[in-house]
Tab-separated table of C-alpha atoms in Angstrom:
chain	number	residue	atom	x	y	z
D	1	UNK	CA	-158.751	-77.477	34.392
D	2	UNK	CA	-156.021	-76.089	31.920
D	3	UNK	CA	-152.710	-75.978	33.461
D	4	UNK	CA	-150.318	-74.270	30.774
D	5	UNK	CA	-147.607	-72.708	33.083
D	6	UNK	CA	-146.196	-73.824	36.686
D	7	UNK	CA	-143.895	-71.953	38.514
D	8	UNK	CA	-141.635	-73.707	40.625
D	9	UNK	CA	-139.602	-71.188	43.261
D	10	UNK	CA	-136.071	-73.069	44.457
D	11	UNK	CA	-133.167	-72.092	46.643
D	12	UNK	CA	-131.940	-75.538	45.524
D	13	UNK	CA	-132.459	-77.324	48.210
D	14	UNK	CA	-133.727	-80.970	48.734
D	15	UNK	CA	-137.141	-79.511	49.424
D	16	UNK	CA	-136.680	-77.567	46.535
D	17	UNK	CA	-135.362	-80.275	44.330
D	18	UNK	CA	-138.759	-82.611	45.292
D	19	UNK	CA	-140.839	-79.636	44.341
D	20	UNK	CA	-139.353	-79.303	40.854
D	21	UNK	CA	-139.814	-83.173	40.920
D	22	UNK	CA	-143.485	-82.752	41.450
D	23	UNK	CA	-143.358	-79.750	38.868
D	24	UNK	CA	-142.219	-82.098	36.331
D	25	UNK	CA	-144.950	-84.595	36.907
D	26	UNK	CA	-147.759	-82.210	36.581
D	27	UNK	CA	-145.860	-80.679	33.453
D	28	UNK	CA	-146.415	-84.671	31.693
D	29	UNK	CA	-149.934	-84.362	32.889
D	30	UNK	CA	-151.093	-81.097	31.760
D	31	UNK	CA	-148.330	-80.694	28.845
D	32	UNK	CA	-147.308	-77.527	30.649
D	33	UNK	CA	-144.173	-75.592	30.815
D	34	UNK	CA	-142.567	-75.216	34.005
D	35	UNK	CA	-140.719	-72.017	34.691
D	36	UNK	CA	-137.723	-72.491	37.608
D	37	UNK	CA	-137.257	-69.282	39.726
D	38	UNK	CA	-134.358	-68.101	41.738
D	39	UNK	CA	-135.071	-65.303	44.024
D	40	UNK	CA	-131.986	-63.848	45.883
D	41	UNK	CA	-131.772	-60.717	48.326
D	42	UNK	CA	-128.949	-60.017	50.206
D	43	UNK	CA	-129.702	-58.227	53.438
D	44	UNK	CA	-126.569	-56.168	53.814
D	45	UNK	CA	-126.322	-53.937	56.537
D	46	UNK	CA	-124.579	-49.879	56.075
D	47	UNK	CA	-122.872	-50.469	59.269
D	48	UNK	CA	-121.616	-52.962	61.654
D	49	UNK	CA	-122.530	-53.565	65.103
D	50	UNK	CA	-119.270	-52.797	65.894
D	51	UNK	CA	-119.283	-49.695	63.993
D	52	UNK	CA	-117.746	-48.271	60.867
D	53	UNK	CA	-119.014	-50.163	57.918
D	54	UNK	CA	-118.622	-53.458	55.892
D	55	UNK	CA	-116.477	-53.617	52.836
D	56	UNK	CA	-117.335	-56.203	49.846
D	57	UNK	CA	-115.461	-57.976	47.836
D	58	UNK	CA	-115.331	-56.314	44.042
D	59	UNK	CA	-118.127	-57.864	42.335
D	60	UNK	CA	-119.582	-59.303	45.646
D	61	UNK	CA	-123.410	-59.201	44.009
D	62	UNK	CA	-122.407	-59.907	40.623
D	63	UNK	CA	-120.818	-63.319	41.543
D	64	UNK	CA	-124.069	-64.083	43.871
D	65	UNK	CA	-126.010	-63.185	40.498
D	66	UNK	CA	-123.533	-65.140	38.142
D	67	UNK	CA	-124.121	-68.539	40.269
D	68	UNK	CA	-127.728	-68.093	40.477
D	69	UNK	CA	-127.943	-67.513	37.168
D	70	UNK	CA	-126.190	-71.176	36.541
D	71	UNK	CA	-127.852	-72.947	38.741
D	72	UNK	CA	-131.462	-72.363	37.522
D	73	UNK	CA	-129.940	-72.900	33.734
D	74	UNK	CA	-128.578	-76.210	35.359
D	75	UNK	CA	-132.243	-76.986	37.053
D	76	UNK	CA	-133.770	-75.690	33.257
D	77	UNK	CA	-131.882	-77.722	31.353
D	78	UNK	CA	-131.828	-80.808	33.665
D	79	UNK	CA	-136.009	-80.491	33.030
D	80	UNK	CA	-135.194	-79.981	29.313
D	81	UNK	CA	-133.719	-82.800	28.846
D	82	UNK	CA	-136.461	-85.369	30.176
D	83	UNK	CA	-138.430	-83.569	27.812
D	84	UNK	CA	-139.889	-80.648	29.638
D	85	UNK	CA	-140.581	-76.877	27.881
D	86	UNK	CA	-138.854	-75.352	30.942
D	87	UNK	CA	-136.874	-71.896	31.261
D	88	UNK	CA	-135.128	-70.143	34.436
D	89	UNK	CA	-135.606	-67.148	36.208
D	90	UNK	CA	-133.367	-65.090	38.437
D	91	UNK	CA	-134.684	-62.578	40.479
D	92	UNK	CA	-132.797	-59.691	42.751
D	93	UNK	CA	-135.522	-59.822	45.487
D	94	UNK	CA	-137.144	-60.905	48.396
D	95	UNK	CA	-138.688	-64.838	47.378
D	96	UNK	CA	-142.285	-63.617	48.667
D	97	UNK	CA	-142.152	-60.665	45.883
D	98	UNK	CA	-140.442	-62.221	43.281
D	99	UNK	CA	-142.819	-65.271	43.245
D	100	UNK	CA	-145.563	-63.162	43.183
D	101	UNK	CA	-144.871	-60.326	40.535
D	102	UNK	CA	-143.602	-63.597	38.130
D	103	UNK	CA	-146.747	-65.339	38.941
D	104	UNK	CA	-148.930	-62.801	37.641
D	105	UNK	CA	-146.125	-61.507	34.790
D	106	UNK	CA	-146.015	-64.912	33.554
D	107	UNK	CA	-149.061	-65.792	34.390
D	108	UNK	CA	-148.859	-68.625	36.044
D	109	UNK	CA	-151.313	-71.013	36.543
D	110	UNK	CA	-149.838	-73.225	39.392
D	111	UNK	CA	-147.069	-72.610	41.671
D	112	UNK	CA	-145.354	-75.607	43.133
D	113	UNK	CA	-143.321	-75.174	46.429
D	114	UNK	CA	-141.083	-76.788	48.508
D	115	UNK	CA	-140.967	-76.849	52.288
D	116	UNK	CA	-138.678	-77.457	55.185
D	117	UNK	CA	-141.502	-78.856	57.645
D	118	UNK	CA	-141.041	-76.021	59.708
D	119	UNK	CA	-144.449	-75.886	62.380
D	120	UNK	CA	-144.481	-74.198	65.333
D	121	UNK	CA	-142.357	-71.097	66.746
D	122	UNK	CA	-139.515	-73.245	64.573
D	123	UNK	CA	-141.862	-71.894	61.616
């Protein structure tokens, strides 16, 4: 089996951060690239459940974009430097769709994922 690109989704977390861990291991293995993604969607609602509406800071989704933006450059570069051909990816979107459109833009040929443990009605 070929492995040339792995996708590794993070919301830099600690699950997230053993995920990219594993991501770099297979990387050595297969001499693959990894590619770190960032999705972020920001459920806002029109109105309050109070009424009238909510009011954002100026350059509310810019700043959320701006951070995510360094953070997956900090992840890329953090890979780069143990020797890894890895880029970041920053996504406006729901994770589910964002990991799947990249995975097949890309394409990818693993995807490496962290998880919270979640089983259950917790999950």
């Amino acid at each position: 089996m070929k492995v040339n690109t792995i996708l590794v989704p993070t919301d830099f977390s600690d699950d997230a951060e053993k995920a990219i861990s594993t991501a770099k291991d297979l990387a050595r293995v297969f001499d693959a690239k990894v590619v770190v993604l960032h999705a972020y969607h920001v459920d806002i609602p029109v109105v309050s459940p109070m009424g009238g509406g909510y009011s954002l800071p100026q350059g509310f989704y810019e700043n959320i974009r701006e951070h995510a933006i360094s953070e997956v450059e900090r992840v890329a570069k953090e890979l780069r430097d143990e020797g890894i051909d890895a880029t970041g990816i920053v996504h406006a979107a729901h994770a589910a769709i964002a990991i799947t459109d990249e995975a097949e833009k890309l394409p990818a040929d693993l995807i490496v994922m962290g998880t919270r443990g979640l089983t259950g009605l917790k999950h």
